[in-house]
Amino acid sequence: MGPNDADIEKRIALLEDKVEELEKAIWGLIQNSQKNLEMMASVHETFQNLNSYLMVNVGPPLFLE
C-alpha cells in the first residue's frame, strides 16, 4: 500500500459523503415535486367545481376562449 493509496481512499470517502448528500437532496426535490403536483390537482379540481357551479347558477360564460 503506497502513500497515494491513503489519499485515494480519503478522496473516495469524501465522494461517498457527497453522493449521500446529493441523494438526500434529490429525494427532497422528488417529494417537493409530488406535493406541487398534488396542489396543482387540488387547484384544478377547485376551478372545475367553481366552473360547474357558475354554469348551473349563473349561466354560460360571456366570453368563450
C-alpha atoms as one frame of an Amber mdcrd trajectory, in Angstrom:
protein
   0.000   0.000   0.000   1.687   3.172  -1.202   1.380   6.751   0.072  -1.058
   7.626  -2.699  -3.447   4.855  -1.646  -4.320   6.647   1.589  -5.019   9.847
  -0.335  -7.198   7.969  -2.828  -9.149   6.276  -0.028  -9.686   9.652   1.635
 -10.976  11.138  -1.620 -13.276   8.168  -2.183 -14.710   8.585   1.313 -15.341
  12.294   0.642 -17.021  11.468  -2.679 -19.223   8.869  -0.999 -20.309  11.507
   1.525 -21.129  13.922  -1.296 -23.104  11.231  -3.137 -25.122  10.614   0.024
 -25.861  14.359   0.333 -26.907  14.514  -3.312 -29.176  11.504  -2.896 -30.943
  13.177   0.042 -31.303  16.407  -1.943 -32.724  14.584  -4.972 -35.257  12.745
  -2.806 -36.238  16.101  -1.323 -36.785  17.503  -4.814 -38.887  14.484  -5.802
 -41.060  14.827  -2.697 -41.426  18.557  -3.308 -42.466  17.913  -6.910 -45.049
  15.374  -5.761 -46.513  17.875  -3.295 -46.627  20.533  -6.025 -48.426  18.099
  -8.321 -50.978  17.345  -5.589 -51.530  21.066  -5.023 -51.994  21.697  -8.746
 -54.520  18.855  -8.927 -56.381  20.382  -5.993 -56.392  23.822  -7.634 -57.625
  22.287 -10.887 -60.411  20.458  -9.053 -61.412  23.669  -7.283 -61.628  25.537
 -10.585 -63.624  22.704 -12.141 -66.058  22.829  -9.221 -66.305  26.612  -9.423
 -66.883  26.440 -13.179 -69.631  23.846 -12.724 -71.274  25.948 -10.014 -71.177
  29.066 -12.185 -72.553  27.230 -15.231 -75.515  25.930 -13.209 -76.236  29.017
 -11.121 -75.125  31.933 -13.319 -75.168  30.631 -16.866 -72.558  30.113 -19.560
 -69.571  32.440 -19.662 -69.899  35.632 -21.668 -66.523  35.184 -23.296 -65.505
  31.832 -24.669 -61.827  31.042 -25.021
